mmCIF file of C-alpha atoms and ligand atoms in Angstrom:
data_model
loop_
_atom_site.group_PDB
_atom_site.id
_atom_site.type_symbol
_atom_site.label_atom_id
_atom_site.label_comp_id
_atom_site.label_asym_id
_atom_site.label_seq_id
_atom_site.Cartn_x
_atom_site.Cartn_y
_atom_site.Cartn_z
ATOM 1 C CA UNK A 1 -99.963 63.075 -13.179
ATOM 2 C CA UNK A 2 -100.747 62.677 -16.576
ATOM 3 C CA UNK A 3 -100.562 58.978 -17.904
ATOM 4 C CA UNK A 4 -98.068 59.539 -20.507
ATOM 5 C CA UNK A 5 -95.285 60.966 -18.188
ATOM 6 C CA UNK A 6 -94.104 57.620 -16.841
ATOM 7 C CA UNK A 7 -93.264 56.779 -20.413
ATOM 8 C CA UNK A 8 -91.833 60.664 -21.347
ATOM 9 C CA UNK A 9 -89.777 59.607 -17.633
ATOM 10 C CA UNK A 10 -88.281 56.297 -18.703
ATOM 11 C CA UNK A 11 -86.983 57.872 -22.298
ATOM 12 C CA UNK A 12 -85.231 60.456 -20.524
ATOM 13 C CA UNK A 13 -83.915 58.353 -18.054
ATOM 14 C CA UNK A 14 -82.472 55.592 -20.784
ATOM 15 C CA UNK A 15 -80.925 58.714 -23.439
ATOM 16 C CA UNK A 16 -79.117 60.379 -20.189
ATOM 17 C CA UNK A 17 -79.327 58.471 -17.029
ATOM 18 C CA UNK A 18 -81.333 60.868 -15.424
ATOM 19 C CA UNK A 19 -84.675 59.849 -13.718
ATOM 20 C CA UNK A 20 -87.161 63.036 -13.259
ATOM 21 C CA UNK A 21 -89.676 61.061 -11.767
ATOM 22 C CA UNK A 22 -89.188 62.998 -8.445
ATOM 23 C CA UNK A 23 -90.029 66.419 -9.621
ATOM 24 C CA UNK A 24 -92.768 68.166 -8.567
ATOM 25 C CA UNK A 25 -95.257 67.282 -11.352
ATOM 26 C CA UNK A 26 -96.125 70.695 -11.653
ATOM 27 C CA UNK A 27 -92.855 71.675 -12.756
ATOM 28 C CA UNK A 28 -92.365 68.391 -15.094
ATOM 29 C CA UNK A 29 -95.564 69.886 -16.611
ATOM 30 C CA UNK A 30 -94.512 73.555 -17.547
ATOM 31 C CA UNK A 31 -91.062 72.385 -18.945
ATOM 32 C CA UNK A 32 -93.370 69.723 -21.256
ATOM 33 C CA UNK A 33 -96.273 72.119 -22.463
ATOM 34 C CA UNK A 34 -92.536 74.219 -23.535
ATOM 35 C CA UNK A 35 -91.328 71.557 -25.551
ATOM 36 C CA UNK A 36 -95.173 70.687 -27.149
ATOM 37 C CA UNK A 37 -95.408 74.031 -27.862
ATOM 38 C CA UNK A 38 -91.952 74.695 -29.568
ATOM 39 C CA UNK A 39 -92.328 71.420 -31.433
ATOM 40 C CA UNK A 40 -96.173 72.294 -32.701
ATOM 41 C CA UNK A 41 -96.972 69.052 -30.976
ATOM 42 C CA UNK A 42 -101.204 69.035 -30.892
ATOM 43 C CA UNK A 43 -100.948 66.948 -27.755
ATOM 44 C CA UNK A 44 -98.969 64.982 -25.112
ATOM 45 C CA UNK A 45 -99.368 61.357 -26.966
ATOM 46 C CA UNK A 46 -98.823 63.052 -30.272
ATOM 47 C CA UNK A 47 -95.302 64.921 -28.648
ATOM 48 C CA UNK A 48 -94.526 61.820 -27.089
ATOM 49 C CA UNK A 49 -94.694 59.815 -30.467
ATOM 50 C CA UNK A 50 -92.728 62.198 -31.864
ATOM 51 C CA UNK A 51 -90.378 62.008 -28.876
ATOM 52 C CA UNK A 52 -90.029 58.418 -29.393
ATOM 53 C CA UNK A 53 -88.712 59.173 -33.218
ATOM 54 C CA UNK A 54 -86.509 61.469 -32.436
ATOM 55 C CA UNK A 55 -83.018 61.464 -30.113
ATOM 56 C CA UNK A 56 -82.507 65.247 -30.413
ATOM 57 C CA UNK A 57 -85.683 66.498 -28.465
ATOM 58 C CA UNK A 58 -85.536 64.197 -25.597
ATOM 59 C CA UNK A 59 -81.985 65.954 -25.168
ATOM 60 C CA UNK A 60 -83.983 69.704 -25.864
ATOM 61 C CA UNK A 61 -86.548 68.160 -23.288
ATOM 62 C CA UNK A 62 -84.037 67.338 -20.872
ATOM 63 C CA UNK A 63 -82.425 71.154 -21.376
ATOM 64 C CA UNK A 64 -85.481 72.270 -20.075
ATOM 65 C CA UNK A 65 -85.821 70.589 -16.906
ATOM 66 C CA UNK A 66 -82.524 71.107 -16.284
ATOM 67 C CA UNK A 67 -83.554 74.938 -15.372
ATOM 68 C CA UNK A 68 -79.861 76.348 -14.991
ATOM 69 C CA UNK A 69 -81.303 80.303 -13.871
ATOM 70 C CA UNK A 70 -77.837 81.306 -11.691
ATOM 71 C CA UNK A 71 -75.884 84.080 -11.050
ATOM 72 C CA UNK A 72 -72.594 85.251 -9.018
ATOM 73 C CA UNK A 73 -73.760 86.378 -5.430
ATOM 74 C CA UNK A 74 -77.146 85.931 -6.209
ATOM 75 C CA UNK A 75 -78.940 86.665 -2.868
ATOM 76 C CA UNK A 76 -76.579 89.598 -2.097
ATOM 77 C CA UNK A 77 -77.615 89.283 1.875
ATOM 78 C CA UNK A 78 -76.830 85.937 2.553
ATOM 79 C CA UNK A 79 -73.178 86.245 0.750
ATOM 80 C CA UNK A 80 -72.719 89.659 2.471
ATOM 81 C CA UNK A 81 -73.289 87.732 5.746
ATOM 82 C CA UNK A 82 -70.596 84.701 4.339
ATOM 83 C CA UNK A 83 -68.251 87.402 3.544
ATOM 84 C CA UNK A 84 -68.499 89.310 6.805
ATOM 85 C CA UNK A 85 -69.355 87.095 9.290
ATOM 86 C CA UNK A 86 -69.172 83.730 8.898
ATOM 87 C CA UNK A 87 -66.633 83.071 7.212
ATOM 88 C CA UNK A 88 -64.259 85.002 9.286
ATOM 89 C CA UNK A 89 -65.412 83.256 12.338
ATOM 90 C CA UNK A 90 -64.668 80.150 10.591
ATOM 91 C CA UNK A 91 -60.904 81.032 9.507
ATOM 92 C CA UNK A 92 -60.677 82.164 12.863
ATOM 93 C CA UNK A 93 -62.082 79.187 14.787
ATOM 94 C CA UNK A 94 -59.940 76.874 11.839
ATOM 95 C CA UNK A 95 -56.652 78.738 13.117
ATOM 96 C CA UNK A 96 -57.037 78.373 16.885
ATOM 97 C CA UNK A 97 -57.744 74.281 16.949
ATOM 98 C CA UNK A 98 -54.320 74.014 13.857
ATOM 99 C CA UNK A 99 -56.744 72.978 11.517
ATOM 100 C CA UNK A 100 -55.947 74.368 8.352
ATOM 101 C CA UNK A 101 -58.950 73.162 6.061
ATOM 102 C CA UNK A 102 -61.711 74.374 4.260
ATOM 103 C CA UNK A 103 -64.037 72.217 2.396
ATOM 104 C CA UNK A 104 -66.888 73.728 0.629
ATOM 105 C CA UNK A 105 -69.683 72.030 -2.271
ATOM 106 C CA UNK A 106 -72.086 73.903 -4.074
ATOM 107 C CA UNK A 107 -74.437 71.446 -4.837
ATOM 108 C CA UNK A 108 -76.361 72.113 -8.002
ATOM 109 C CA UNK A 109 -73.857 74.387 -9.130
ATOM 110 C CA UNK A 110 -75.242 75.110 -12.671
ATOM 111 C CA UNK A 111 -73.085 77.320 -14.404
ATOM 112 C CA UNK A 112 -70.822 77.471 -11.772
ATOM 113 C CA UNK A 113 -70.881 81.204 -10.685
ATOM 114 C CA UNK A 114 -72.088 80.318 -6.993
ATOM 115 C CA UNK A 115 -68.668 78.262 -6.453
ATOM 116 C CA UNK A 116 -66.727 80.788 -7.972
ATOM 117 C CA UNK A 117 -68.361 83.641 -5.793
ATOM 118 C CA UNK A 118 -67.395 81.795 -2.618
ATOM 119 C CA UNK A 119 -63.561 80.927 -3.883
ATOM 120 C CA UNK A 120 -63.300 84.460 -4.603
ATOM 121 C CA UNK A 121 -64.374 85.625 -1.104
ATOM 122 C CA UNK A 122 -62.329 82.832 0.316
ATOM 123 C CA UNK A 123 -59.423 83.604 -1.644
ATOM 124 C CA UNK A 124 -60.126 87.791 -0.537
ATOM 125 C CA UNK A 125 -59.759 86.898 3.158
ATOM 126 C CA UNK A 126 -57.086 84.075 2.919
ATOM 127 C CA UNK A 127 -54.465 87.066 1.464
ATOM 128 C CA UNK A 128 -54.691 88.600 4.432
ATOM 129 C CA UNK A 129 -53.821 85.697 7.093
ATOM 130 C CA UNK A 130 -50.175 84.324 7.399
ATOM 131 C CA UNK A 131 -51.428 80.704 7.811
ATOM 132 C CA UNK A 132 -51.540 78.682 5.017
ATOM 133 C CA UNK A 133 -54.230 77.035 3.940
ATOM 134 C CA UNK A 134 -55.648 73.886 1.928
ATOM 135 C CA UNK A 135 -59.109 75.341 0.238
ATOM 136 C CA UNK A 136 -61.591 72.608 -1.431
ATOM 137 C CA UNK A 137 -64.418 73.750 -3.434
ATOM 138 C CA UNK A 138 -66.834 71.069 -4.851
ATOM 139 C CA UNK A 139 -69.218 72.062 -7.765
ATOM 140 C CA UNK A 140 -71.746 69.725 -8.783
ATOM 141 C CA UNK A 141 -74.346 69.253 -10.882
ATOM 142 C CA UNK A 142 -76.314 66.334 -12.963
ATOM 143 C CA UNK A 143 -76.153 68.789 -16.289
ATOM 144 C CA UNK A 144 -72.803 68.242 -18.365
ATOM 145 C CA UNK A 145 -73.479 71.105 -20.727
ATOM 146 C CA UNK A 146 -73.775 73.290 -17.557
ATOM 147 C CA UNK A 147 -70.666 72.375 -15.812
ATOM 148 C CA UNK A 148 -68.708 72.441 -19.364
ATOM 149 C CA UNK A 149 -69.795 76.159 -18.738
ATOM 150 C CA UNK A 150 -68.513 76.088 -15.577
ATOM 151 C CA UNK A 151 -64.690 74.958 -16.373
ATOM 152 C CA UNK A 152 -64.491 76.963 -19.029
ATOM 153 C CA UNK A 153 -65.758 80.214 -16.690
ATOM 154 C CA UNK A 154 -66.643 82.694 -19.323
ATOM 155 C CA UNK A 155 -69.115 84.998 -18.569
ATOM 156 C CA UNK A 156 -71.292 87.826 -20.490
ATOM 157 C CA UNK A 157 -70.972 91.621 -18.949
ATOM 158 C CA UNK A 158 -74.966 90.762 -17.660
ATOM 159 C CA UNK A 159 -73.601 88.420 -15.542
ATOM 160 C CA UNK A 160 -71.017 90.661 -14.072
ATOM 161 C CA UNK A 161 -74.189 93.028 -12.445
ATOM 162 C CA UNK A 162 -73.651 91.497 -9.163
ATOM 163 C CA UNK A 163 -69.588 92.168 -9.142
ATOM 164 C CA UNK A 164 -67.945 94.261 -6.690
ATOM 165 C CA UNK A 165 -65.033 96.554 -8.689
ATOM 166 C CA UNK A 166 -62.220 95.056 -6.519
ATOM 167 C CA UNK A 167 -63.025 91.069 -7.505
ATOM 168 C CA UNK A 168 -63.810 92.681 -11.517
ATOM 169 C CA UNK A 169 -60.511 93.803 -11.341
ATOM 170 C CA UNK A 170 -58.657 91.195 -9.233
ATOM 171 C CA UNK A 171 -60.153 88.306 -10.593
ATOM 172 C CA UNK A 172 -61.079 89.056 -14.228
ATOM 173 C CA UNK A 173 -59.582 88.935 -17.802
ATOM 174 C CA UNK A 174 -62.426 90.954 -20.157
ATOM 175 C CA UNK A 175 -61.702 90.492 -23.640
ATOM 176 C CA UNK A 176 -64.091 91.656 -26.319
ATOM 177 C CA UNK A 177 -67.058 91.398 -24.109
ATOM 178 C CA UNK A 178 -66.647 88.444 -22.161
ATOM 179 C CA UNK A 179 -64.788 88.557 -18.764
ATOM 180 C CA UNK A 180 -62.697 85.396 -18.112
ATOM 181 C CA UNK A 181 -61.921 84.106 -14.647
ATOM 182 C CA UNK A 182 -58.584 84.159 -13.800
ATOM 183 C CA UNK A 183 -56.920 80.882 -13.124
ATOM 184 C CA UNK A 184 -56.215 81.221 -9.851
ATOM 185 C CA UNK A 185 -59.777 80.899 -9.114
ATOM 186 C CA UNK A 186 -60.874 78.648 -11.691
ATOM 187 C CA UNK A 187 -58.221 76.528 -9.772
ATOM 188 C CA UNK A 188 -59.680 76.268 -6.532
ATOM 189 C CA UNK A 189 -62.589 74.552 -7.708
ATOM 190 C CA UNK A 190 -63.365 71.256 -9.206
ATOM 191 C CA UNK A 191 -66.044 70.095 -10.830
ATOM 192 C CA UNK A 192 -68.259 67.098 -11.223
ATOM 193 C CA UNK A 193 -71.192 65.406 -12.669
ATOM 194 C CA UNK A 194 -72.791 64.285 -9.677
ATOM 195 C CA UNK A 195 -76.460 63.453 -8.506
ATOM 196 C CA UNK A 196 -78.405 64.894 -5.506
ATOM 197 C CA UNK A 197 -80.539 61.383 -6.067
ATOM 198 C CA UNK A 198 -77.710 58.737 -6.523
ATOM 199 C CA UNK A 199 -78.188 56.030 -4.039
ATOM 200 C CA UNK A 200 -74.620 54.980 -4.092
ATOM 201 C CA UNK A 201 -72.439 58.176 -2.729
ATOM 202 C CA UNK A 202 -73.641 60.800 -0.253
ATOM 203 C CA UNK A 203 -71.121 62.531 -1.268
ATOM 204 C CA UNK A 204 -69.899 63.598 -5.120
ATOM 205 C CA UNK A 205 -67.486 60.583 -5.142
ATOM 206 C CA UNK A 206 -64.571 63.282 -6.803
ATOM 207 C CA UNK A 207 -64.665 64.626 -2.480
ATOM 208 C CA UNK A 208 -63.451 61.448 -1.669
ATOM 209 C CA UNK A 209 -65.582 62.469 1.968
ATOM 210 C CA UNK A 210 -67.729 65.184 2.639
ATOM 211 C CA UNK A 211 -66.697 67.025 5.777
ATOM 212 C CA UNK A 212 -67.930 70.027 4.610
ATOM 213 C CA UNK A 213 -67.505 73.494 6.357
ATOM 214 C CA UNK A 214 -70.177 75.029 4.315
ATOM 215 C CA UNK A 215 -72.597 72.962 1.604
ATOM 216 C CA UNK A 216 -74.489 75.063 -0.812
ATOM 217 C CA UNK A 217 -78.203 73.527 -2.025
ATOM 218 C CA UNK A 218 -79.970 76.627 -3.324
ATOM 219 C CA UNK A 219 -82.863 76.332 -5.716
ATOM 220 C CA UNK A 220 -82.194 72.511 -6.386
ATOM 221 C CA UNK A 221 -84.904 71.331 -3.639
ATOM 222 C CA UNK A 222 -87.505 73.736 -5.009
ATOM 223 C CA UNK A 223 -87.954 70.994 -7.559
ATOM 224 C CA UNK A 224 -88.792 67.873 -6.164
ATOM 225 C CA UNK A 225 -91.378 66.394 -4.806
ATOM 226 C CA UNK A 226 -91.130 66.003 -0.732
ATOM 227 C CA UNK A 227 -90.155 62.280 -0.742
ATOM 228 C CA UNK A 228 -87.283 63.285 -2.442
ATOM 229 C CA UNK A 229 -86.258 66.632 -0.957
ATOM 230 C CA UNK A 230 -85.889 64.339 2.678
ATOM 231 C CA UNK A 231 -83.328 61.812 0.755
ATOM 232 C CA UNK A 232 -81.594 64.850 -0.434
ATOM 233 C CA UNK A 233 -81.349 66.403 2.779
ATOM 234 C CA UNK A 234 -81.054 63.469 4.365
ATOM 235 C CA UNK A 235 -77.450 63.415 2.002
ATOM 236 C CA UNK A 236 -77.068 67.018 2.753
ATOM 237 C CA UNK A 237 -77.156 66.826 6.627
ATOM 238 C CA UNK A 238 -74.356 63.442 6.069
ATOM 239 C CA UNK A 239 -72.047 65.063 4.574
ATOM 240 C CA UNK A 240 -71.667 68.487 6.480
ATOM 241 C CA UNK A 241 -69.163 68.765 9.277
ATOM 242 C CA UNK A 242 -70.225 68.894 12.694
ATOM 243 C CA UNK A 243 -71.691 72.452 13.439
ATOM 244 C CA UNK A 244 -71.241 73.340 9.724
ATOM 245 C CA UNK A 245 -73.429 74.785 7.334
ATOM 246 C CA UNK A 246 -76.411 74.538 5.150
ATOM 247 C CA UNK A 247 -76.872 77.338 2.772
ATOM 248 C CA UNK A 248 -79.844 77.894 0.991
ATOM 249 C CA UNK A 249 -82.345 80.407 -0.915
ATOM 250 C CA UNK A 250 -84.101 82.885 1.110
ATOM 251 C CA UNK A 251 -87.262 81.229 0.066
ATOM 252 C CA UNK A 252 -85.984 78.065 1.253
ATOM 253 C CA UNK A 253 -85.853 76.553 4.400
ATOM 254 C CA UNK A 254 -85.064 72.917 5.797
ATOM 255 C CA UNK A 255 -87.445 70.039 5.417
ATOM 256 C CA UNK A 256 -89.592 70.522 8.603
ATOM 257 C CA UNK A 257 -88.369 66.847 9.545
ATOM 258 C CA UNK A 258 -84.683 68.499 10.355
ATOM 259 C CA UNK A 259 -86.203 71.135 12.253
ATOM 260 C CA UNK A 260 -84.030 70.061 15.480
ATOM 261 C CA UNK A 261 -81.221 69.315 13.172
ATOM 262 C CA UNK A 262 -80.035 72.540 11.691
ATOM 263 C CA UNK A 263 -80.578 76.218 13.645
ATOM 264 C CA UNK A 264 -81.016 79.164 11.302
ATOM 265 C CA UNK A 265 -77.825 81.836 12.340
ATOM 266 C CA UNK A 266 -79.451 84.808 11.811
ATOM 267 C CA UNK A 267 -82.884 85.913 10.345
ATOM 268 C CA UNK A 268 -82.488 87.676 7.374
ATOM 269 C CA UNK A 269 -80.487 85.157 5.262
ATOM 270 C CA UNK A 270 -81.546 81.082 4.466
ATOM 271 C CA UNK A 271 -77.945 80.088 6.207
ATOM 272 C CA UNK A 272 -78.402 77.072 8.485
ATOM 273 C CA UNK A 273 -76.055 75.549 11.706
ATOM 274 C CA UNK A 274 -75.952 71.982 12.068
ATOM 275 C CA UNK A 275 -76.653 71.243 15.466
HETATM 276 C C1 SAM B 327 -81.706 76.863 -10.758
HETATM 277 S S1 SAM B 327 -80.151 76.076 -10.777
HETATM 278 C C2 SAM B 327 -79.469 76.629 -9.241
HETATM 279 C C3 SAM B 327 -78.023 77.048 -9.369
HETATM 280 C C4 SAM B 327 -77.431 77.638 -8.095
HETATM 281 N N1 SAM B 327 -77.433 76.700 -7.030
HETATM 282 C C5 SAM B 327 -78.152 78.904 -7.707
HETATM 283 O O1 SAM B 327 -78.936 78.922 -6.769
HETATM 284 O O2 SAM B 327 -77.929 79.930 -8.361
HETATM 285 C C6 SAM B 327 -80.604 74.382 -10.391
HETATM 286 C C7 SAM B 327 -79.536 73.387 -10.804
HETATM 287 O O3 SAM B 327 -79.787 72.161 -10.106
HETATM 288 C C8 SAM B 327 -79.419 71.112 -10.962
HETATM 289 N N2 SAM B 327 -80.047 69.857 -10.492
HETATM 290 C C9 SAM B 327 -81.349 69.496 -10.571
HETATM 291 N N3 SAM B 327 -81.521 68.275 -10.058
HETATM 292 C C10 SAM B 327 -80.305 67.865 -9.622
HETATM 293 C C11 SAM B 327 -79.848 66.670 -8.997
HETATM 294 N N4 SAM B 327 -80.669 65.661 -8.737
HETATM 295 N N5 SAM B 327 -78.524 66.579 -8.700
HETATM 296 C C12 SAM B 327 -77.684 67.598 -8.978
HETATM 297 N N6 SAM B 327 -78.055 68.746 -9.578
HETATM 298 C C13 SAM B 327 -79.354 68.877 -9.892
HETATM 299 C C14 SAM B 327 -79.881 71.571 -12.332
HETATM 300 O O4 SAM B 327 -79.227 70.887 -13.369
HETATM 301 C C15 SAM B 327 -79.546 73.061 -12.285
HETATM 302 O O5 SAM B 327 -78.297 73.345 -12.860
#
């Protein structure tokens, strides 16, 4: 670690509350030699000087490590397997014990296309059951500008590459270029600034509990450091229902400490089973 990133830490932390101190150094590093470059900054100490002056890059700083990359179904496989499988075992499963409740979070939502893909799939194979039933979606994130994105869920035609015809055309407004959920959807799901790291709430405090059938933590871990990927998980693991799920990337996989705590469900897709 390089002896001015405490000090690059702390100003981010007092201008937005967020403390980066947990991310994988590595990663802190690429997002800063960004920012030194697009600010012709000769060096660290003189970018951190100028850092010190100046309110508006510590917020273009923050941007960066913020990396919001996202898409809708991104990892086709593992939603195919949500769409096809899993969740229909769970409506099923939900319908034969009465209980008529579905609580999902995507934690580290971003832009907030991975909620929306799972509240349309959800809202696809709810249509076709006679029960009714009370659907919670949780979005999350710690970046505001992000989840602004997210409630206002207007998307570019690049980010409709991933969209099967039948959701385009059930769930979409398009007007001059952009496609605009429909609210329906958009009403499903509710948003929140929340934490992975806050001490206070396992849960996003907007949940009320977690109790979740299904928690989505994809490409959020891949950033921290290990000491803080266990308090996440350790969060994670909390606030899922019992024999609920994990979801993550397919490059992911639990924190070798929760081996015994989660089973993988099938091989091809980062989808874990608390046990
Ligand atoms: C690369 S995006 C992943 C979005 C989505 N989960 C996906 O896989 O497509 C990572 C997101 O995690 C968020 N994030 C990073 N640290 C976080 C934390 N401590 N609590 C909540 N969100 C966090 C970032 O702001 C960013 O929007």
């Amino acid at each position: 670690m390089n002896d001015s990133f405490p000090k690059i830490f702390s100003l981010i932390k007092d201008f937005s509350g967020y403390d980066f101190s947990g991310y994988k150094y590595s990663i802190f590093d690429k997002c800063l030699k960004k920012r030194i470059a697009a600010t012709k900054s000769k060096n660290i100490d003189l970018y951190l000087q100028y850092i010190e002056k100046n309110i508006g890059e510590i917020k273009q700083l923050r941007n960066a490590l913020t990396i919001n990359v996202t898409a809708f179904f991104r990892d086709s496989l593992t939603f195919e397997y949500i769409s096809y499988v899993l969740l229909p075992e769970l409506i099923s499963a939900k319908i034969e014990t009465k209980n008529y409740s579905i609580r999902i979070w995507s934690a580290g939502c971003s832009t907030g296309e991975e909620a929306y893909s799972i509240a349309m799939i959800l809202n696809e194979l709810l249509k076709k059951q006679d029960s009714n039933f009370d659907i919670a979606i949780f979005g999350t994130d710690i970046d505001e500008n992000a989840l602004k994105k997210a409630l206002d869920a207007c998307y570019s035609y690049e980010k409709m590459k991933n969209i099967k015809l039948e959701l385009l055309n059930n769930y979409f407004d398009q007007q001059n270029g952009v496609y605009k959920l429909k609210d329906d959807i958009i009403n499903i799901v509710n948003f929140s600034i929340y934490d992975m790291l806050d001490p206070r709430n396992y849960v996003p405090p907007e949940s009320i509990y977690g109790n979740f059938d299904i928690v989505f933590c994809k490409n959020v871990m891949i950033y921290y450091q290990k000491k803080y990927q266990k308090i996440i998980f350790k969060k994670l693991y909390r606030s899922i229902t019992g024999h609920g799920f994990l979801v993550m990337d397919k490059s992911e996989a639990p924190n070798p400490d929760f081996n015994r705590q989660f089973k993988k469900v099938n091989k091809y897709c980062s989808i874990y089973e608390k046990i």
